[in-house]
Amino acid sequence: MPFRIRTSKFRHVYGNPAKKEECYENVKITKSTHDSNFCAVNPKFLCVVPDTGGGGSFICLPLKQTGRVEFSVPRVCGHSGAVLDIKWSPFSDNIIASSSEDSTVKIWQIPDNLNKNLSEWQVDLHGHHRRVGYIEWHPTAENIILSAGFDHKCILWNVEQAEPISVISEHPDSIYSISWNTDGSLFCTTCKDKQIRVLDPRTGSVAMECQGHDGNRSSKSVFVDNNRIFTCGMTRSSSRELAVWDIRKFSKSLFNNTIDTSNGILLPYYDRDNRVMYLAGKGDSNIRYYEIDDQSNCYFLNAFMSSYPQRSLGVMPKRGCDTSRCEVMRFYKLHSGKDVIEPISMIVPRKVSSQFHSDIYPNTSSMLPSLTADEWIAGQNREPVMVSMMDGHVTNCPKTTSSTAIQNQQNDIIHQAPTITTYKTVNKQGMPPRASTIDVPRRTDKRPASLQNMKRLSTNEDYVSYSAVSEASENHTNKNGMTNGHKEEKKVTKRGWSPVSPTKDAMTNGFTGSEPEVSCDRSNLQKAYFQQSEEIKSLKEQVKLKDKRIRQLEDELKILRTPSDCGHGQSDCRPMKQL
């Protein structure tokens, strides 16, 4: 039988590091031992977690601002503990989530021209009792995020309502990784108990689980598609290995291979469009890449070698790659020994690289969500909305009501300005349900959403009822035998209504004298809005002070509970600092 060589379009992929002037220098990268990326990239910004003395913050740089980074660069600060993970929203290049040692997850909206420290977050999610190590946005539903903490819990959050959807307590030990499948119907985890679990996020139950890697070091998992999982970890003899699993046959791995005997934790980065898996070891100086076929076999393609070890990698989404250079992947390497972030482009060699090659650039995930949060919570599942990298044409888009809505969707891709709101509206009887963000035309009003909401609520019957005032006035008139028209008029005017006497225009429009016109006093609404903002700020400061006092009391309680070294009958000889 003749020897056959397997053909692949990505066999000769090579890594091209950026020039010195295209790197980011003087960035003090965090020295935390946590095994997350500490870096998040999109076509607009590069965010990295720096080494800070106290509190938690991260740096957000414009992608084109290369060269030396000044020490006084603006930071996103608001966590009371060190930041452990940051992730950009897949549907907006200005919204980022961060998790921290202070047991919270915060959502931030980054302005395009960030010129000072940003300390005002959009959403603050409280629910974990220990530090939050990993976060992952939902791949198809808008405003859904998953967090995993060191309290052995996974919490699924509805960001729009700022509340948890489900709390999953199915892990007996620390969680090492979380990953969604393609349509977001399941997610998988690896745990310190060496089990690989596939969980249903809506019910919070374990759909299936099996024994994973036997080593004691951290293992990672990534969903390859809706049914297959790629994992990397350690063997019992401390060798690094990789495996591919099928959740339909979860008792045994479909593929297993030992890589080497190095002790660095492997971090996987998957290119779902080209089915290429990149493996970067923590502390290694190389990046290996494998191709996964339909039979779940992993074929080693090549490795990018370097002279400097990496702390971790940030990954640019496929829509940010340069098709004129045949760039199929771009990493941002965080150097361990130097304060440098180095872009590395993975390039497929072609004779004519300037033209578009459709065989290496299939349709990729767009910035349009397939589902709203309410639709996904109700049980719907959809594949991601795909977009062509050649002309930006959107495919398999959810059905819309008109061609205008489709145009608005494409404008949202171009302008990249969806908004997150956290208020709860008051539903009137007979009011139609709120439409999804896909079907709603682009908002042109630049005023804050809270102010617009207050204006809308000022005409709601749950807040202002003219009929109740008028009936009470009529009863008072019949009881006393005299009219209080002027008093009634003053009361109604304070609530924002016009005087009771009908006008000429009201009569022509069919109004009677008992139904006055509605007029909203904009200045009063603005005063109320800013007054509420000041109250919220003061409440946040009070909560911070109370949290600080609680931590002090907990520390004092721990010290008091520790046994004393003094003998029986002797006084406590601990110094005053310990007491």
XYZ file of C-alpha atoms in Angstrom:
579
model
C 0.000 0.000 0.000
C 1.573 3.371 -0.963
C 2.325 5.913 1.727
C -0.215 8.729 1.778
C 0.348 12.250 3.105
C -2.649 14.037 4.542
C -3.341 17.339 2.800
C -4.352 20.454 4.709
C -4.761 24.133 3.867
C -3.191 25.046 7.202
C -0.146 22.760 7.167
C 2.233 25.648 6.479
C 0.671 28.265 8.736
C 3.416 30.349 10.328
C 3.546 32.970 13.032
C 4.652 36.483 12.160
C 5.571 38.614 15.219
C 4.999 42.351 14.955
C 7.775 44.902 14.708
C 8.953 46.768 17.771
C 7.020 49.939 16.901
C 3.823 47.864 16.601
C 4.151 46.396 20.117
C 2.919 47.801 23.436
C 5.809 48.549 25.776
C 6.079 49.538 29.434
C 2.938 47.612 30.444
C 3.378 46.216 33.961
C 1.553 42.911 33.565
C -0.007 41.331 36.642
C 1.996 38.742 38.570
C -1.086 36.843 39.726
C -0.786 33.056 39.629
C -4.358 32.657 38.400
C -4.521 30.799 35.060
C -6.725 33.096 32.988
C -5.778 35.233 29.981
C -5.622 38.649 31.750
C -6.031 40.155 28.278
C -9.043 40.892 26.055
C -8.929 42.245 22.501
C -11.430 43.420 19.905
C -11.092 45.573 16.759
C -11.301 48.739 18.891
C -9.508 48.173 22.185
C -6.818 46.177 23.930
C -7.472 45.557 27.632
C -4.915 44.061 29.998
C -4.766 43.549 33.774
C -1.707 45.369 35.150
C 0.252 44.856 38.342
C -1.370 47.121 40.935
C -0.515 47.783 44.543
C -4.066 47.754 45.911
C -7.604 47.361 44.641
C -8.478 46.082 41.191
C -8.231 47.790 37.822
C -7.346 47.128 34.214
C -5.969 49.205 31.369
C -8.006 49.831 28.220
C -5.944 51.073 25.260
C -7.063 51.975 21.739
C -5.803 49.230 19.453
C -3.843 51.668 17.283
C -2.079 53.294 20.252
C 1.101 51.231 19.997
C 4.553 52.044 21.348
C 5.406 53.060 24.884
C 2.469 53.151 27.283
C 2.661 55.938 29.838
C 2.275 55.157 33.512
C -0.560 57.696 33.782
C -2.711 55.916 31.185
C -6.447 55.926 32.115
C -7.653 52.837 33.956
C -10.970 51.150 34.570
C -11.099 50.949 38.355
C -13.969 49.969 40.630
C -13.157 46.546 42.098
C -11.929 46.375 45.671
C -9.907 43.235 44.864
C -7.578 42.184 42.065
C -9.171 41.578 38.657
C -8.972 37.905 37.632
C -10.699 37.779 34.230
C -11.963 40.200 31.570
C -14.103 39.433 28.499
C -15.506 41.668 25.748
C -19.134 41.290 24.791
C -19.483 39.460 21.440
C -22.228 41.926 20.417
C -20.563 45.244 21.270
C -17.003 46.513 21.064
C -17.612 48.964 23.935
C -19.000 46.633 26.606
C -16.655 44.516 28.729
C -17.167 42.317 31.795
C -14.674 41.831 34.619
C -14.503 39.442 37.566
C -12.488 40.009 40.695
C -11.316 38.748 44.049
C -14.000 40.925 45.660
C -16.595 38.263 44.643
C -18.340 40.481 42.097
C -18.804 40.702 38.341
C -19.032 44.178 36.832
C -20.136 45.302 33.372
C -18.496 48.397 31.926
C -19.233 50.574 28.902
C -15.959 51.943 27.533
C -16.207 55.262 25.659
C -14.351 55.627 22.388
C -12.227 58.477 23.762
C -11.304 57.328 27.262
C -9.132 60.138 28.643
C -9.558 59.677 32.402
C -10.068 56.903 34.919
C -13.427 55.180 34.573
C -15.011 54.230 37.908
C -18.727 54.188 36.995
C -19.840 50.675 36.065
C -23.062 49.871 34.246
C -24.059 46.719 36.163
C -22.756 45.255 39.426
C -23.536 41.555 39.951
C -23.370 40.164 43.500
C -23.971 36.481 44.248
C -20.675 34.669 44.776
C -19.260 34.258 48.265
C -15.635 33.918 47.179
C -13.517 35.293 44.349
C -14.816 34.925 40.801
C -12.203 33.306 38.573
C -13.835 32.909 35.128
C -16.556 34.598 33.075
C -17.986 33.783 29.629
C -20.577 35.676 27.572
C -23.332 33.669 25.914
C -22.455 33.102 22.223
C -25.932 33.749 20.743
C -28.191 35.401 23.355
C -27.802 39.035 24.289
C -27.090 40.163 27.874
C -26.451 36.658 29.258
C -23.168 35.919 31.044
C -21.857 32.925 33.012
C -19.479 33.212 35.966
C -17.563 30.567 37.927
C -16.276 31.297 41.417
C -14.057 29.644 43.968
C -17.140 29.017 46.084
C -17.684 26.006 43.743
C -20.684 27.656 42.094
C -21.573 28.723 38.562
C -24.071 31.582 38.289
C -25.934 32.474 35.121
C -26.782 36.192 34.999
C -29.339 38.269 33.144
C -27.338 41.466 32.694
C -30.331 43.472 31.484
C -32.210 42.867 34.746
C -29.042 42.662 36.899
C -30.201 39.442 38.535
C -29.239 35.741 38.465
C -31.134 33.303 36.281
C -29.863 30.159 38.010
C -27.243 29.214 40.599
C -25.531 25.905 39.811
C -24.003 24.084 42.806
C -23.002 20.796 41.201
C -19.232 21.030 41.772
C -17.634 19.698 44.953
C -14.337 21.531 44.386
C -12.676 24.397 42.515
C -13.721 24.986 38.900
C -10.861 25.222 36.382
C -12.665 26.298 33.170
C -16.050 27.002 31.585
C -17.028 26.921 27.901
C -20.277 27.278 25.905
C -21.192 25.109 22.955
C -21.982 26.672 19.576
C -25.669 27.511 20.114
C -25.376 28.126 23.862
C -27.695 25.312 24.928
C -25.013 23.610 27.103
C -21.747 24.477 28.784
C -18.921 22.278 30.044
C -16.593 22.597 33.019
C -13.444 20.990 34.376
C -13.029 20.647 38.107
C -10.386 19.824 40.685
C -12.098 16.468 41.281
C -10.882 15.494 37.730
C -14.402 15.277 36.329
C -15.595 16.802 33.053
C -19.199 17.952 33.366
C -21.735 19.049 30.766
C -24.493 21.123 32.346
C -27.865 22.458 31.282
C -27.737 26.179 32.154
C -31.513 26.644 32.330
C -32.233 23.822 34.793
C -28.853 23.978 36.550
C -28.448 20.193 36.444
C -25.629 17.978 35.186
C -26.547 16.488 31.825
C -23.551 14.125 31.756
C -20.106 13.750 33.287
C -17.058 11.507 32.994
C -13.555 11.056 34.355
C -11.102 13.502 32.778
C -7.325 13.824 33.022
C -5.663 12.023 35.931
C -3.075 14.671 36.810
C -3.280 17.003 39.778
C -2.668 20.184 37.791
C -5.346 22.372 36.263
C -7.117 21.105 33.123
C -9.003 23.142 30.518
C -11.961 22.353 28.252
C -13.363 23.962 25.084
C -16.500 23.040 23.137
C -15.487 22.289 19.530
C -19.100 22.247 18.328
C -22.450 21.342 19.857
C -21.421 17.753 20.667
C -17.621 17.540 20.953
C -15.284 18.808 23.669
C -11.522 19.360 23.520
C -9.605 19.081 26.804
C -5.965 19.458 27.804
C -4.412 18.531 31.120
C -1.897 16.316 32.885
C -1.455 12.567 33.158
C -0.701 10.769 36.377
C 3.002 10.828 35.465
C 2.872 14.658 35.013
C 2.945 14.557 31.220
C 0.826 17.036 29.297
C -1.879 15.500 27.120
C -4.884 16.460 25.015
C -8.127 14.620 24.336
C -11.346 14.933 22.319
C -14.687 13.762 23.721
C -18.153 13.225 22.288
C -20.938 13.940 24.765
C -23.078 11.283 23.066
C -20.385 8.703 23.950
C -18.977 10.292 27.056
C -17.597 7.218 28.795
C -14.297 7.271 26.872
C -12.352 9.836 24.855
C -12.356 9.545 21.057
C -8.776 10.788 20.779
C -5.944 11.019 23.285
C -2.345 12.055 22.776
C 0.597 12.920 25.026
C 2.479 16.106 24.123
C 5.530 16.458 26.383
C 6.657 16.406 30.017
C 6.698 20.136 30.678
C 4.919 21.386 33.809
C 3.240 24.520 32.410
C -0.561 24.644 32.223
C -1.872 24.443 28.654
C -4.279 27.186 27.562
C -6.440 26.287 24.508
C -7.607 28.824 21.885
C -9.978 27.433 19.267
C -10.630 28.794 15.763
C -14.156 27.481 15.204
C -14.299 28.659 11.578
C -11.206 26.732 10.424
C -11.316 24.019 13.137
C -7.763 24.710 14.281
C -6.811 24.435 17.954
C -3.922 26.543 19.268
C -2.193 25.458 22.489
C 0.002 27.863 24.462
C 1.687 26.647 27.609
C 1.931 29.005 30.557
C 5.639 29.835 30.766
C 6.407 28.247 27.384
C 7.895 30.081 24.441
C 6.001 28.239 21.693
C 2.459 27.965 20.352
C 1.388 24.595 18.932
C -1.571 24.241 16.600
C -3.632 21.213 15.634
C -6.383 20.581 13.123
C -9.481 18.658 14.248
C -11.351 16.688 11.573
C -14.864 15.250 11.501
C -13.658 11.966 13.029
C -12.352 13.853 16.130
C -8.698 13.248 15.248
C -6.171 15.952 16.117
C -3.379 16.387 13.570
C -0.327 18.352 14.569
C 0.299 21.123 12.034
C 3.219 23.206 13.230
C 4.525 25.303 16.112
C 5.498 28.933 16.471
C 8.804 29.192 18.320
C 10.037 32.231 20.216
C 12.882 33.187 22.527
C 10.728 34.679 25.281
C 8.185 32.857 27.468
C 4.549 33.937 27.513
C 2.332 34.760 30.463
C -0.842 34.254 28.422
C -2.423 35.297 25.120
C -5.185 37.647 24.051
C -7.167 36.637 20.956
C -8.551 38.961 18.294
C -12.010 37.959 16.970
C -11.999 36.714 13.400
C -13.777 39.858 12.143
C -10.698 41.847 13.223
C -8.176 39.825 11.178
C -6.543 41.267 8.063
C -7.780 39.317 5.028
C -5.332 41.094 2.687
C -2.446 39.347 4.484
C -4.180 35.939 4.720
C -4.214 36.347 8.494
C -6.373 33.618 10.047
C -5.587 34.326 13.720
C -3.965 37.095 15.741
C -2.637 36.700 19.261
C -1.424 39.349 21.679
C 1.385 37.759 23.661
C 1.923 38.903 27.246
C 5.633 38.421 27.926
C 6.564 36.971 31.299
C 9.976 38.565 31.719
C 9.436 41.840 29.873
C 6.738 44.503 30.150
C 5.738 44.005 26.514
C 2.585 42.934 24.670
C 3.550 41.555 21.258
C 1.023 40.938 18.441
C 1.586 37.650 16.590
C -0.242 37.036 13.285
C -0.882 33.466 12.117
C -0.677 33.621 8.308
C -1.511 31.109 5.596
C 1.094 31.479 2.812
C -0.489 32.199 -0.579
C 1.047 33.361 -3.856
C -1.456 36.204 -4.213
C -2.255 37.291 -0.684
C -3.948 40.590 -1.547
C -7.098 38.979 -2.966
C -9.825 37.422 -0.828
C -9.525 33.637 -0.314
C -12.908 32.191 0.519
C -11.502 28.743 1.372
C -9.692 30.048 4.474
C -12.301 32.716 5.332
C -15.714 31.075 5.748
C -18.568 33.034 7.275
C -17.852 33.958 10.870
C -19.953 35.033 13.844
C -21.358 38.539 13.545
C -22.194 41.151 16.165
C -25.929 40.459 15.893
C -27.442 38.312 18.659
C -29.657 35.451 17.534
C -31.883 35.697 20.605
C -32.858 38.118 23.302
C -32.345 37.168 26.933
C -36.066 36.500 27.453
C -36.282 34.288 24.369
C -33.304 32.199 25.472
C -34.594 31.850 29.034
C -37.941 30.689 27.593
C -36.140 27.722 25.968
C -35.225 28.800 22.432
C -31.888 27.862 20.830
C -30.417 29.255 17.620
C -27.125 29.111 15.795
C -25.034 32.317 15.673
C -25.801 34.921 13.041
C -23.015 34.646 10.447
C -21.403 37.410 8.425
C -19.213 37.276 5.329
C -15.678 38.584 5.794
C -15.548 39.696 2.158
C -18.524 42.059 1.924
C -20.138 42.008 5.397
C -23.284 40.239 4.163
C -25.313 38.768 7.033
C -26.651 35.216 6.678
C -29.145 33.080 8.687
C -30.378 36.260 10.373
C -33.526 35.985 12.537
C -36.754 37.015 10.813
C -37.523 40.717 11.064
C -40.683 42.643 10.423
C -39.433 44.832 7.584
C -36.487 45.711 5.419
C -35.922 48.780 7.592
C -35.140 46.533 10.561
C -32.560 44.638 8.507
C -30.918 47.929 7.566
C -30.882 48.916 11.223
C -29.136 45.649 12.085
C -26.410 46.324 9.542
C -26.053 49.878 10.876
C -25.571 48.432 14.363
C -22.694 46.344 13.039
C -21.080 49.416 11.522
C -21.647 51.788 14.430
C -21.253 49.125 17.136
C -23.310 50.982 19.715
C -25.855 48.749 21.463
C -26.717 49.815 24.994
C -27.345 47.957 28.256
C -30.162 49.128 30.502
C -30.760 47.862 34.030
C -34.048 49.502 34.997
C -37.279 47.565 35.456
C -40.210 49.056 33.594
C -43.771 49.291 34.914
C -46.078 47.302 32.679
C -49.493 48.859 32.023
C -52.447 46.675 31.316
C -52.898 46.242 27.599
C -49.371 47.462 26.831
C -47.615 45.272 24.201
C -44.478 43.393 25.318
C -41.110 45.021 24.737
C -39.577 44.226 21.367
C -36.126 42.705 21.024
C -33.126 44.862 20.255
C -32.908 43.342 16.774
C -36.336 44.581 15.683
C -36.097 48.048 17.206
C -34.671 50.845 14.992
C -31.492 52.517 16.101
C -32.028 55.012 18.946
C -31.282 58.579 17.946
C -32.015 60.252 21.284
C -28.713 60.852 23.090
C -30.198 61.562 26.515
C -29.589 59.052 29.327
C -31.915 56.064 29.296
C -32.911 56.724 32.918
C -34.169 60.222 32.065
C -36.202 58.932 29.128
C -37.644 56.205 31.326
C -38.668 58.724 33.983
C -40.444 60.809 31.345
C -42.325 57.743 30.163
C -43.226 56.684 33.699
C -44.558 60.165 34.518
C -47.621 59.417 32.378
C -48.167 55.936 33.866
C -51.286 55.276 35.947
C -49.193 53.413 38.530
C -47.455 56.692 39.405
C -49.970 59.485 38.569
C -53.736 59.062 38.495
C -55.797 62.121 37.649
C -59.099 60.327 38.055
C -58.423 59.625 41.725
C -57.704 63.308 42.374
C -60.768 64.502 40.472
C -63.079 61.996 42.213
C -61.790 63.022 45.603
C -62.365 66.675 44.707
C -65.894 65.951 43.539
C -66.697 64.105 46.761
C -65.286 66.981 48.755
C -67.386 69.446 46.758
C -70.608 67.500 47.264
C -69.912 67.139 50.957
C -69.209 70.768 51.730
C -71.554 72.259 49.137
C -68.870 74.496 47.708
C -66.224 74.219 45.002
C -62.503 73.970 45.535
C -61.552 74.479 41.913
C -58.520 76.609 42.627
C -57.158 74.152 45.211
C -57.762 71.218 42.917
C -56.074 73.104 40.132
C -52.967 73.645 42.275
C -52.786 69.985 43.294
C -53.094 68.769 39.764
C -50.531 71.271 38.498
C -47.977 69.986 41.045
C -48.387 66.526 39.553
C -47.564 67.849 36.101
C -51.052 68.264 34.625
C -52.433 71.333 32.883
C -55.351 73.353 34.399
C -58.795 71.820 34.409
C -60.513 74.334 32.168
C -60.758 73.043 28.585
C -58.989 74.934 25.867
C -60.138 75.647 22.375
C -57.731 73.114 20.883
C -58.868 70.453 23.319
C -62.488 70.880 22.295
C -61.622 70.581 18.612
C -59.681 67.371 19.298
C -62.594 65.774 21.106
C -61.530 66.397 24.718
C -63.977 67.375 27.430
C -63.416 69.589 30.413
C -62.876 66.608 32.739
C -59.854 65.293 30.783
C -56.970 67.782 30.774
C -53.970 67.703 28.473
C -50.737 66.042 29.658
C -47.647 68.222 29.843
C -44.330 66.863 31.141
C -42.119 69.320 32.969
C -38.671 68.442 31.702
C -36.770 70.516 34.250
C -38.460 68.751 37.185
C -37.603 65.384 35.682
C -33.969 66.368 35.249
C -33.786 67.546 38.870
C -35.285 64.271 40.055
C -32.879 62.307 37.883
C -29.769 64.042 39.237
C -31.106 63.825 42.777
C -31.489 60.061 42.388
C -27.960 59.846 40.972
C -26.548 61.593 44.049
C -28.520 59.294 46.342
C -27.208 56.240 44.526
C -23.626 57.489 44.867
C -24.037 58.054 48.589
C -25.568 54.595 49.034
C -22.633 53.018 47.193
C -20.203 54.783 49.516
C -22.121 53.569 52.567
C -22.097 50.003 51.258
C -18.332 50.169 50.704
C -17.766 51.389 54.261
C -20.010 48.665 55.685
C -18.236 45.974 53.633
C -14.892 47.228 54.885
C -16.118 47.130 58.498
C -17.482 43.602 58.019
C -14.112 42.416 56.716
C -12.381 43.984 59.714
C -14.744 42.238 62.106
C -14.217 38.924 60.326
C -10.434 39.306 60.650
C -10.761 40.110 64.351
C -13.025 37.079 64.833
C -10.480 34.801 63.142
C -7.744 36.099 65.428
C -9.888 35.571 68.516
C -10.727 32.003 67.453
C -7.067 30.994 67.030
C -5.781 29.055 70.106
C -3.306 30.847 72.346
C 0.272 29.556 72.856
C 0.282 30.476 76.559
C -0.007 27.812 79.206
C -2.912 27.049 81.538
C -3.624 29.833 83.992
C -1.518 32.408 82.125
C -2.816 35.522 80.466
C -2.979 35.874 76.714
C 0.510 36.940 75.645
C -0.265 37.914 72.069
C 0.823 41.414 71.053
C -1.748 44.138 70.680
C -1.476 44.157 66.860
C -2.753 40.572 66.755
C -5.601 41.371 69.126
